[in-house]
Amino acid sequence: MKRRAIAFFLPLAIASAANAADANYPVVEILDAFRDGCGSLENQQMASVSLITAGWTPISRSEETGQLAVFLDFSRKAALKVAESGGVDMGEITPFAKTIAGEEVFMVLDEVKADGNRISGCQLYDFGEERPIPVEQAGSWLKRAPSEIKELPEVRTAEWSPGVRSGHDSFKIFFVPGDSPARQMFNFYGVALKADTLGAE
């Protein structure tokens, strides 16, 4: 193993040991469900079919409740503001639900079109989760170290490029602590996973 890789994994291993009490969070099951659900992101119709095939349940607007409803309302209003600025089609924001190893989680599809380009996204949210996914464990699952890690008081992120599946440009893990100073700005705290792909409109 190269010295640089050892320098990367050693502190994460120490941190992982310190968080042994959080080992009951179903990290692998959550990551597997994300990978299996976020299939083709060429368009929202194909992405929706992939999620439904993987056992995710579509949620209608009238069925959106709790933290999911608050987050989606915030997201749609933000998308509308961007669209009104001109030249950008924000598309629909579509949620799905599934219970994984006892954890109720949500998947959200979104799409942005501008200047002949399309960015399609698939995100998993575990609202209110206080146990972050250890970067080392995610790297072992993905069989490669992340290309970027950011540790901020507001949010912790790790990014892999390319993503978890063929055709996915990136994969990101987010953790927003419950005491994050930016919790109100994000309208979210907990664990989130995100896949993106960039293509022609």
JSON list of C-alpha atoms in Angstrom, two decimals:
[
{"chain": "A", "resi": 1, "resn": "MET", "atom": "CA", "xyz": [0.00, 0.00, 0.00]},
{"chain": "A", "resi": 2, "resn": "LYS", "atom": "CA", "xyz": [1.33, 3.43, -0.92]},
{"chain": "A", "resi": 3, "resn": "ARG", "atom": "CA", "xyz": [2.32, 5.81, 1.88]},
{"chain": "A", "resi": 4, "resn": "ARG", "atom": "CA", "xyz": [-0.31, 8.33, 0.76]},
{"chain": "A", "resi": 5, "resn": "ALA", "atom": "CA", "xyz": [-3.07, 5.72, 1.01]},
{"chain": "A", "resi": 6, "resn": "ILE", "atom": "CA", "xyz": [-1.89, 4.73, 4.51]},
{"chain": "A", "resi": 7, "resn": "ALA", "atom": "CA", "xyz": [-1.93, 8.40, 5.54]},
{"chain": "A", "resi": 8, "resn": "PHE", "atom": "CA", "xyz": [-5.51, 8.65, 4.29]},
{"chain": "A", "resi": 9, "resn": "PHE", "atom": "CA", "xyz": [-6.95, 5.50, 5.87]},
{"chain": "A", "resi": 10, "resn": "LEU", "atom": "CA", "xyz": [-5.17, 5.49, 9.25]},
{"chain": "A", "resi": 11, "resn": "PRO", "atom": "CA", "xyz": [-6.94, 8.52, 10.81]},
{"chain": "A", "resi": 12, "resn": "LEU", "atom": "CA", "xyz": [-10.25, 7.29, 9.42]},
{"chain": "A", "resi": 13, "resn": "ALA", "atom": "CA", "xyz": [-9.68, 3.90, 11.02]},
{"chain": "A", "resi": 14, "resn": "ILE", "atom": "CA", "xyz": [-9.07, 5.59, 14.37]},
{"chain": "A", "resi": 15, "resn": "ALA", "atom": "CA", "xyz": [-12.23, 7.65, 13.96]},
{"chain": "A", "resi": 16, "resn": "SER", "atom": "CA", "xyz": [-14.17, 4.54, 13.01]},
{"chain": "A", "resi": 17, "resn": "ALA", "atom": "CA", "xyz": [-13.04, 2.77, 16.17]},
{"chain": "A", "resi": 18, "resn": "ALA", "atom": "CA", "xyz": [-14.08, 5.78, 18.23]},
{"chain": "A", "resi": 19, "resn": "ASN", "atom": "CA", "xyz": [-17.54, 5.53, 16.70]},
{"chain": "A", "resi": 20, "resn": "ALA", "atom": "CA", "xyz": [-17.94, 1.81, 17.40]},
{"chain": "A", "resi": 21, "resn": "ALA", "atom": "CA", "xyz": [-21.10, 2.53, 19.36]},
{"chain": "A", "resi": 22, "resn": "ASP", "atom": "CA", "xyz": [-22.72, 3.65, 16.12]},
{"chain": "A", "resi": 23, "resn": "ALA", "atom": "CA", "xyz": [-22.00, 0.37, 14.34]},
{"chain": "A", "resi": 24, "resn": "ASN", "atom": "CA", "xyz": [-25.68, -0.59, 14.43]},
{"chain": "A", "resi": 25, "resn": "TYR", "atom": "CA", "xyz": [-26.49, 1.90, 11.66]},
{"chain": "A", "resi": 26, "resn": "PRO", "atom": "CA", "xyz": [-27.06, -0.26, 8.55]},
{"chain": "A", "resi": 27, "resn": "VAL", "atom": "CA", "xyz": [-24.38, 1.40, 6.43]},
{"chain": "A", "resi": 28, "resn": "VAL", "atom": "CA", "xyz": [-23.89, -1.38, 3.88]},
{"chain": "A", "resi": 29, "resn": "GLU", "atom": "CA", "xyz": [-27.63, -1.94, 3.49]},
{"chain": "A", "resi": 30, "resn": "ILE", "atom": "CA", "xyz": [-28.21, 1.79, 2.90]},
{"chain": "A", "resi": 31, "resn": "LEU", "atom": "CA", "xyz": [-25.36, 1.99, 0.37]},
{"chain": "A", "resi": 32, "resn": "ASP", "atom": "CA", "xyz": [-26.56, -1.15, -1.42]},
{"chain": "A", "resi": 33, "resn": "ALA", "atom": "CA", "xyz": [-30.12, 0.19, -1.63]},
{"chain": "A", "resi": 34, "resn": "PHE", "atom": "CA", "xyz": [-28.85, 3.49, -3.02]},
{"chain": "A", "resi": 35, "resn": "ARG", "atom": "CA", "xyz": [-26.74, 1.76, -5.67]},
{"chain": "A", "resi": 36, "resn": "ASP", "atom": "CA", "xyz": [-29.51, -0.65, -6.67]},
{"chain": "A", "resi": 37, "resn": "GLY", "atom": "CA", "xyz": [-32.18, 2.05, -6.76]},
{"chain": "A", "resi": 38, "resn": "CYS", "atom": "CA", "xyz": [-30.27, 4.76, -8.62]},
{"chain": "A", "resi": 39, "resn": "GLY", "atom": "CA", "xyz": [-29.99, 3.03, -11.97]},
{"chain": "A", "resi": 40, "resn": "SER", "atom": "CA", "xyz": [-30.00, 4.83, -15.29]},
{"chain": "A", "resi": 41, "resn": "LEU", "atom": "CA", "xyz": [-30.13, 8.60, -14.89]},
{"chain": "A", "resi": 42, "resn": "GLU", "atom": "CA", "xyz": [-30.56, 9.37, -18.59]},
{"chain": "A", "resi": 43, "resn": "ASN", "atom": "CA", "xyz": [-34.01, 10.76, -17.80]},
{"chain": "A", "resi": 44, "resn": "GLN", "atom": "CA", "xyz": [-36.47, 10.79, -14.91]},
{"chain": "A", "resi": 45, "resn": "GLN", "atom": "CA", "xyz": [-38.77, 8.20, -16.46]},
{"chain": "A", "resi": 46, "resn": "MET", "atom": "CA", "xyz": [-36.01, 5.59, -16.65]},
{"chain": "A", "resi": 47, "resn": "ALA", "atom": "CA", "xyz": [-34.78, 6.53, -13.18]},
{"chain": "A", "resi": 48, "resn": "SER", "atom": "CA", "xyz": [-38.30, 6.13, -11.77]},
{"chain": "A", "resi": 49, "resn": "VAL", "atom": "CA", "xyz": [-38.64, 2.67, -13.34]},
{"chain": "A", "resi": 50, "resn": "SER", "atom": "CA", "xyz": [-35.33, 1.65, -11.80]},
{"chain": "A", "resi": 51, "resn": "LEU", "atom": "CA", "xyz": [-36.45, 2.76, -8.33]},
{"chain": "A", "resi": 52, "resn": "ILE", "atom": "CA", "xyz": [-39.84, 1.06, -8.54]},
{"chain": "A", "resi": 53, "resn": "THR", "atom": "CA", "xyz": [-38.20, -2.15, -9.77]},
{"chain": "A", "resi": 54, "resn": "ALA", "atom": "CA", "xyz": [-35.87, -2.00, -6.74]},
{"chain": "A", "resi": 55, "resn": "GLY", "atom": "CA", "xyz": [-38.86, -1.79, -4.38]},
{"chain": "A", "resi": 56, "resn": "TRP", "atom": "CA", "xyz": [-39.15, 1.96, -3.80]},
{"chain": "A", "resi": 57, "resn": "THR", "atom": "CA", "xyz": [-42.67, 3.40, -3.47]},
{"chain": "A", "resi": 58, "resn": "PRO", "atom": "CA", "xyz": [-43.57, 6.63, -5.30]},
{"chain": "A", "resi": 59, "resn": "ILE", "atom": "CA", "xyz": [-44.97, 9.40, -3.10]},
{"chain": "A", "resi": 60, "resn": "SER", "atom": "CA", "xyz": [-47.61, 11.78, -4.44]},
{"chain": "A", "resi": 61, "resn": "ARG", "atom": "CA", "xyz": [-47.77, 15.43, -3.45]},
{"chain": "A", "resi": 62, "resn": "SER", "atom": "CA", "xyz": [-50.73, 14.74, -1.15]},
{"chain": "A", "resi": 63, "resn": "GLU", "atom": "CA", "xyz": [-48.74, 11.99, 0.61]},
{"chain": "A", "resi": 64, "resn": "GLU", "atom": "CA", "xyz": [-45.73, 14.17, 1.43]},
{"chain": "A", "resi": 65, "resn": "THR", "atom": "CA", "xyz": [-45.60, 14.69, 5.20]},
{"chain": "A", "resi": 66, "resn": "GLY", "atom": "CA", "xyz": [-43.20, 15.55, 8.02]},
{"chain": "A", "resi": 67, "resn": "GLN", "atom": "CA", "xyz": [-39.59, 16.43, 7.31]},
{"chain": "A", "resi": 68, "resn": "LEU", "atom": "CA", "xyz": [-39.87, 15.21, 3.73]},
{"chain": "A", "resi": 69, "resn": "ALA", "atom": "CA", "xyz": [-42.67, 17.70, 3.02]},
{"chain": "A", "resi": 70, "resn": "VAL", "atom": "CA", "xyz": [-40.73, 20.59, 4.61]},
{"chain": "A", "resi": 71, "resn": "PHE", "atom": "CA", "xyz": [-37.59, 19.75, 2.65]},
{"chain": "A", "resi": 72, "resn": "LEU", "atom": "CA", "xyz": [-39.38, 19.31, -0.69]},
{"chain": "A", "resi": 73, "resn": "ASP", "atom": "CA", "xyz": [-41.35, 22.53, -0.26]},
{"chain": "A", "resi": 74, "resn": "PHE", "atom": "CA", "xyz": [-38.09, 24.38, 0.34]},
{"chain": "A", "resi": 75, "resn": "SER", "atom": "CA", "xyz": [-36.42, 22.66, -2.64]},
{"chain": "A", "resi": 76, "resn": "ARG", "atom": "CA", "xyz": [-39.27, 23.39, -5.05]},
{"chain": "A", "resi": 77, "resn": "LYS", "atom": "CA", "xyz": [-39.41, 27.06, -4.07]},
{"chain": "A", "resi": 78, "resn": "ALA", "atom": "CA", "xyz": [-35.65, 27.34, -4.59]},
{"chain": "A", "resi": 79, "resn": "ALA", "atom": "CA", "xyz": [-35.96, 25.61, -7.98]},
{"chain": "A", "resi": 80, "resn": "LEU", "atom": "CA", "xyz": [-38.75, 27.98, -9.00]},
{"chain": "A", "resi": 81, "resn": "LYS", "atom": "CA", "xyz": [-36.57, 31.00, -8.23]},
{"chain": "A", "resi": 82, "resn": "VAL", "atom": "CA", "xyz": [-33.77, 29.59, -10.38]},
{"chain": "A", "resi": 83, "resn": "ALA", "atom": "CA", "xyz": [-36.18, 28.82, -13.23]},
{"chain": "A", "resi": 84, "resn": "GLU", "atom": "CA", "xyz": [-37.63, 32.33, -13.09]},
{"chain": "A", "resi": 85, "resn": "SER", "atom": "CA", "xyz": [-34.15, 33.78, -13.59]},
{"chain": "A", "resi": 86, "resn": "GLY", "atom": "CA", "xyz": [-34.39, 32.51, -17.17]},
{"chain": "A", "resi": 87, "resn": "GLY", "atom": "CA", "xyz": [-32.75, 29.91, -19.37]},
{"chain": "A", "resi": 88, "resn": "VAL", "atom": "CA", "xyz": [-33.06, 27.06, -16.86]},
{"chain": "A", "resi": 89, "resn": "ASP", "atom": "CA", "xyz": [-35.59, 24.23, -16.78]},
{"chain": "A", "resi": 90, "resn": "MET", "atom": "CA", "xyz": [-35.58, 22.71, -13.29]},
{"chain": "A", "resi": 91, "resn": "GLY", "atom": "CA", "xyz": [-37.90, 19.80, -14.09]},
{"chain": "A", "resi": 92, "resn": "GLU", "atom": "CA", "xyz": [-39.88, 17.85, -11.51]},
{"chain": "A", "resi": 93, "resn": "ILE", "atom": "CA", "xyz": [-38.69, 16.85, -8.05]},
{"chain": "A", "resi": 94, "resn": "THR", "atom": "CA", "xyz": [-40.04, 13.35, -7.42]},
{"chain": "A", "resi": 95, "resn": "PRO", "atom": "CA", "xyz": [-39.83, 11.47, -4.08]},
{"chain": "A", "resi": 96, "resn": "PHE", "atom": "CA", "xyz": [-39.92, 7.74, -3.25]},
{"chain": "A", "resi": 97, "resn": "ALA", "atom": "CA", "xyz": [-39.89, 5.88, 0.08]},
{"chain": "A", "resi": 98, "resn": "LYS", "atom": "CA", "xyz": [-38.49, 2.60, 1.39]},
{"chain": "A", "resi": 99, "resn": "THR", "atom": "CA", "xyz": [-37.70, 1.04, 4.75]},
{"chain": "A", "resi": 100, "resn": "ILE", "atom": "CA", "xyz": [-34.18, -0.41, 4.83]},
{"chain": "A", "resi": 101, "resn": "ALA", "atom": "CA", "xyz": [-33.08, -2.49, 7.83]},
{"chain": "A", "resi": 102, "resn": "GLY", "atom": "CA", "xyz": [-35.60, -0.60, 9.97]},
{"chain": "A", "resi": 103, "resn": "GLU", "atom": "CA", "xyz": [-34.63, 2.86, 8.67]},
{"chain": "A", "resi": 104, "resn": "GLU", "atom": "CA", "xyz": [-37.29, 4.88, 6.81]},
{"chain": "A", "resi": 105, "resn": "VAL", "atom": "CA", "xyz": [-35.43, 6.65, 4.02]},
{"chain": "A", "resi": 106, "resn": "PHE", "atom": "CA", "xyz": [-36.43, 8.64, 0.95]},
{"chain": "A", "resi": 107, "resn": "MET", "atom": "CA", "xyz": [-35.07, 8.86, -2.56]},
{"chain": "A", "resi": 108, "resn": "VAL", "atom": "CA", "xyz": [-35.54, 12.07, -4.56]},
{"chain": "A", "resi": 109, "resn": "LEU", "atom": "CA", "xyz": [-35.07, 12.50, -8.31]},
{"chain": "A", "resi": 110, "resn": "ASP", "atom": "CA", "xyz": [-34.38, 15.87, -9.87]},
{"chain": "A", "resi": 111, "resn": "GLU", "atom": "CA", "xyz": [-33.19, 17.25, -13.18]},
{"chain": "A", "resi": 112, "resn": "VAL", "atom": "CA", "xyz": [-31.82, 20.56, -14.45]},
{"chain": "A", "resi": 113, "resn": "LYS", "atom": "CA", "xyz": [-31.61, 21.54, -18.13]},
{"chain": "A", "resi": 114, "resn": "ALA", "atom": "CA", "xyz": [-29.72, 24.60, -19.36]},
{"chain": "A", "resi": 115, "resn": "ASP", "atom": "CA", "xyz": [-27.67, 25.62, -22.40]},
{"chain": "A", "resi": 116, "resn": "GLY", "atom": "CA", "xyz": [-28.22, 22.26, -24.08]},
{"chain": "A", "resi": 117, "resn": "ASN", "atom": "CA", "xyz": [-26.97, 20.31, -21.06]},
{"chain": "A", "resi": 118, "resn": "ARG", "atom": "CA", "xyz": [-28.80, 18.11, -18.59]},
{"chain": "A", "resi": 119, "resn": "ILE", "atom": "CA", "xyz": [-27.84, 17.26, -15.00]},
{"chain": "A", "resi": 120, "resn": "SER", "atom": "CA", "xyz": [-29.86, 14.40, -13.55]},
{"chain": "A", "resi": 121, "resn": "GLY", "atom": "CA", "xyz": [-29.68, 13.61, -9.86]},
{"chain": "A", "resi": 122, "resn": "CYS", "atom": "CA", "xyz": [-30.73, 10.84, -7.50]},
{"chain": "A", "resi": 123, "resn": "GLN", "atom": "CA", "xyz": [-30.52, 11.50, -3.76]},
{"chain": "A", "resi": 124, "resn": "LEU", "atom": "CA", "xyz": [-31.21, 9.43, -0.66]},
{"chain": "A", "resi": 125, "resn": "TYR", "atom": "CA", "xyz": [-32.20, 11.18, 2.59]},
{"chain": "A", "resi": 126, "resn": "ASP", "atom": "CA", "xyz": [-32.30, 9.77, 6.11]},
{"chain": "A", "resi": 127, "resn": "PHE", "atom": "CA", "xyz": [-33.86, 12.72, 7.90]},
{"chain": "A", "resi": 128, "resn": "GLY", "atom": "CA", "xyz": [-32.74, 13.35, 11.46]},
{"chain": "A", "resi": 129, "resn": "GLU", "atom": "CA", "xyz": [-30.09, 10.61, 11.48]},
{"chain": "A", "resi": 130, "resn": "GLU", "atom": "CA", "xyz": [-27.33, 11.49, 13.94]},
{"chain": "A", "resi": 131, "resn": "ARG", "atom": "CA", "xyz": [-24.93, 8.68, 12.95]},
{"chain": "A", "resi": 132, "resn": "PRO", "atom": "CA", "xyz": [-22.74, 9.61, 9.96]},
{"chain": "A", "resi": 133, "resn": "ILE", "atom": "CA", "xyz": [-21.59, 7.01, 7.45]},
{"chain": "A", "resi": 134, "resn": "PRO", "atom": "CA", "xyz": [-17.84, 6.55, 8.08]},
{"chain": "A", "resi": 135, "resn": "VAL", "atom": "CA", "xyz": [-15.87, 7.55, 5.00]},
{"chain": "A", "resi": 136, "resn": "GLU", "atom": "CA", "xyz": [-13.55, 4.59, 5.46]},
{"chain": "A", "resi": 137, "resn": "GLN", "atom": "CA", "xyz": [-16.45, 2.16, 5.40]},
{"chain": "A", "resi": 138, "resn": "ALA", "atom": "CA", "xyz": [-17.92, 3.79, 2.30]},
{"chain": "A", "resi": 139, "resn": "GLY", "atom": "CA", "xyz": [-14.50, 3.66, 0.61]},
{"chain": "A", "resi": 140, "resn": "SER", "atom": "CA", "xyz": [-14.20, -0.06, 1.40]},
{"chain": "A", "resi": 141, "resn": "TRP", "atom": "CA", "xyz": [-17.68, -0.65, -0.01]},
{"chain": "A", "resi": 142, "resn": "LEU", "atom": "CA", "xyz": [-16.84, 1.27, -3.18]},
{"chain": "A", "resi": 143, "resn": "LYS", "atom": "CA", "xyz": [-13.34, -0.27, -3.26]},
{"chain": "A", "resi": 144, "resn": "ARG", "atom": "CA", "xyz": [-11.63, 3.10, -3.72]},
{"chain": "A", "resi": 145, "resn": "ALA", "atom": "CA", "xyz": [-10.79, 6.18, -1.72]},
{"chain": "A", "resi": 146, "resn": "PRO", "atom": "CA", "xyz": [-12.79, 9.37, -2.27]},
{"chain": "A", "resi": 147, "resn": "SER", "atom": "CA", "xyz": [-11.46, 12.07, -4.56]},
{"chain": "A", "resi": 148, "resn": "GLU", "atom": "CA", "xyz": [-12.36, 14.79, -2.06]},
{"chain": "A", "resi": 149, "resn": "ILE", "atom": "CA", "xyz": [-13.28, 15.10, 1.62]},
{"chain": "A", "resi": 150, "resn": "LYS", "atom": "CA", "xyz": [-14.54, 18.23, 3.38]},
{"chain": "A", "resi": 151, "resn": "GLU", "atom": "CA", "xyz": [-14.98, 18.49, 7.15]},
{"chain": "A", "resi": 152, "resn": "LEU", "atom": "CA", "xyz": [-16.85, 21.68, 8.09]},
{"chain": "A", "resi": 153, "resn": "PRO", "atom": "CA", "xyz": [-18.94, 22.56, 11.15]},
{"chain": "A", "resi": 154, "resn": "GLU", "atom": "CA", "xyz": [-21.97, 22.94, 8.88]},
{"chain": "A", "resi": 155, "resn": "VAL", "atom": "CA", "xyz": [-21.63, 19.78, 6.81]},
{"chain": "A", "resi": 156, "resn": "ARG", "atom": "CA", "xyz": [-19.24, 16.89, 6.20]},
{"chain": "A", "resi": 157, "resn": "THR", "atom": "CA", "xyz": [-18.90, 15.57, 2.66]},
{"chain": "A", "resi": 158, "resn": "ALA", "atom": "CA", "xyz": [-16.99, 12.92, 0.75]},
{"chain": "A", "resi": 159, "resn": "GLU", "atom": "CA", "xyz": [-17.03, 12.63, -3.04]},
{"chain": "A", "resi": 160, "resn": "TRP", "atom": "CA", "xyz": [-16.11, 9.90, -5.49]},
{"chain": "A", "resi": 161, "resn": "SER", "atom": "CA", "xyz": [-15.71, 10.49, -9.22]},
{"chain": "A", "resi": 162, "resn": "PRO", "atom": "CA", "xyz": [-16.80, 8.56, -11.21]},
{"chain": "A", "resi": 163, "resn": "GLY", "atom": "CA", "xyz": [-19.82, 7.43, -9.23]},
{"chain": "A", "resi": 164, "resn": "VAL", "atom": "CA", "xyz": [-21.11, 4.10, -7.99]},
{"chain": "A", "resi": 165, "resn": "ARG", "atom": "CA", "xyz": [-22.55, 2.93, -11.31]},
{"chain": "A", "resi": 166, "resn": "SER", "atom": "CA", "xyz": [-21.56, 3.09, -14.94]},
{"chain": "A", "resi": 167, "resn": "GLY", "atom": "CA", "xyz": [-22.76, 6.40, -16.37]},
{"chain": "A", "resi": 168, "resn": "HIS", "atom": "CA", "xyz": [-22.80, 8.16, -12.99]},
{"chain": "A", "resi": 169, "resn": "ASP", "atom": "CA", "xyz": [-20.34, 11.06, -12.97]},
{"chain": "A", "resi": 170, "resn": "SER", "atom": "CA", "xyz": [-20.15, 11.43, -9.19]},
{"chain": "A", "resi": 171, "resn": "PHE", "atom": "CA", "xyz": [-21.23, 9.99, -5.85]},
{"chain": "A", "resi": 172, "resn": "LYS", "atom": "CA", "xyz": [-21.35, 12.08, -2.68]},
{"chain": "A", "resi": 173, "resn": "ILE", "atom": "CA", "xyz": [-22.05, 11.40, 0.98]},
{"chain": "A", "resi": 174, "resn": "PHE", "atom": "CA", "xyz": [-23.34, 14.26, 3.13]},
{"chain": "A", "resi": 175, "resn": "PHE", "atom": "CA", "xyz": [-23.77, 14.49, 6.88]},
{"chain": "A", "resi": 176, "resn": "VAL", "atom": "CA", "xyz": [-25.41, 17.54, 8.44]},
{"chain": "A", "resi": 177, "resn": "PRO", "atom": "CA", "xyz": [-25.27, 17.34, 12.27]},
{"chain": "A", "resi": 178, "resn": "GLY", "atom": "CA", "xyz": [-28.34, 18.21, 14.29]},
{"chain": "A", "resi": 179, "resn": "ASP", "atom": "CA", "xyz": [-26.48, 21.16, 15.81]},
{"chain": "A", "resi": 180, "resn": "SER", "atom": "CA", "xyz": [-25.19, 22.41, 12.44]},
{"chain": "A", "resi": 181, "resn": "PRO", "atom": "CA", "xyz": [-25.24, 26.23, 12.22]},
{"chain": "A", "resi": 182, "resn": "ALA", "atom": "CA", "xyz": [-26.57, 25.82, 8.67]},
{"chain": "A", "resi": 183, "resn": "ARG", "atom": "CA", "xyz": [-29.37, 23.41, 9.54]},
{"chain": "A", "resi": 184, "resn": "GLN", "atom": "CA", "xyz": [-32.04, 26.04, 8.94]},
{"chain": "A", "resi": 185, "resn": "MET", "atom": "CA", "xyz": [-30.48, 27.07, 5.64]},
{"chain": "A", "resi": 186, "resn": "PHE", "atom": "CA", "xyz": [-30.43, 23.48, 4.37]},
{"chain": "A", "resi": 187, "resn": "ASN", "atom": "CA", "xyz": [-33.88, 22.70, 5.81]},
{"chain": "A", "resi": 188, "resn": "PHE", "atom": "CA", "xyz": [-32.35, 19.31, 6.51]},
{"chain": "A", "resi": 189, "resn": "TYR", "atom": "CA", "xyz": [-30.10, 17.47, 8.92]},
{"chain": "A", "resi": 190, "resn": "GLY", "atom": "CA", "xyz": [-29.02, 13.85, 8.86]},
{"chain": "A", "resi": 191, "resn": "VAL", "atom": "CA", "xyz": [-27.45, 11.58, 6.24]},
{"chain": "A", "resi": 192, "resn": "ALA", "atom": "CA", "xyz": [-27.74, 12.10, 2.49]},
{"chain": "A", "resi": 193, "resn": "LEU", "atom": "CA", "xyz": [-26.30, 10.32, -0.56]},
{"chain": "A", "resi": 194, "resn": "LYS", "atom": "CA", "xyz": [-26.23, 11.83, -4.04]},
{"chain": "A", "resi": 195, "resn": "ALA", "atom": "CA", "xyz": [-25.54, 10.56, -7.57]},
{"chain": "A", "resi": 196, "resn": "ASP", "atom": "CA", "xyz": [-25.24, 12.87, -10.57]},
{"chain": "A", "resi": 197, "resn": "THR", "atom": "CA", "xyz": [-24.79, 12.48, -14.29]},
{"chain": "A", "resi": 198, "resn": "LEU", "atom": "CA", "xyz": [-24.18, 15.14, -16.94]},
{"chain": "A", "resi": 199, "resn": "GLY", "atom": "CA", "xyz": [-25.37, 14.70, -20.51]},
{"chain": "A", "resi": 200, "resn": "ALA", "atom": "CA", "xyz": [-26.88, 16.37, -23.53]},
{"chain": "A", "resi": 201, "resn": "GLU", "atom": "CA", "xyz": [-30.41, 17.78, -23.17]}
]
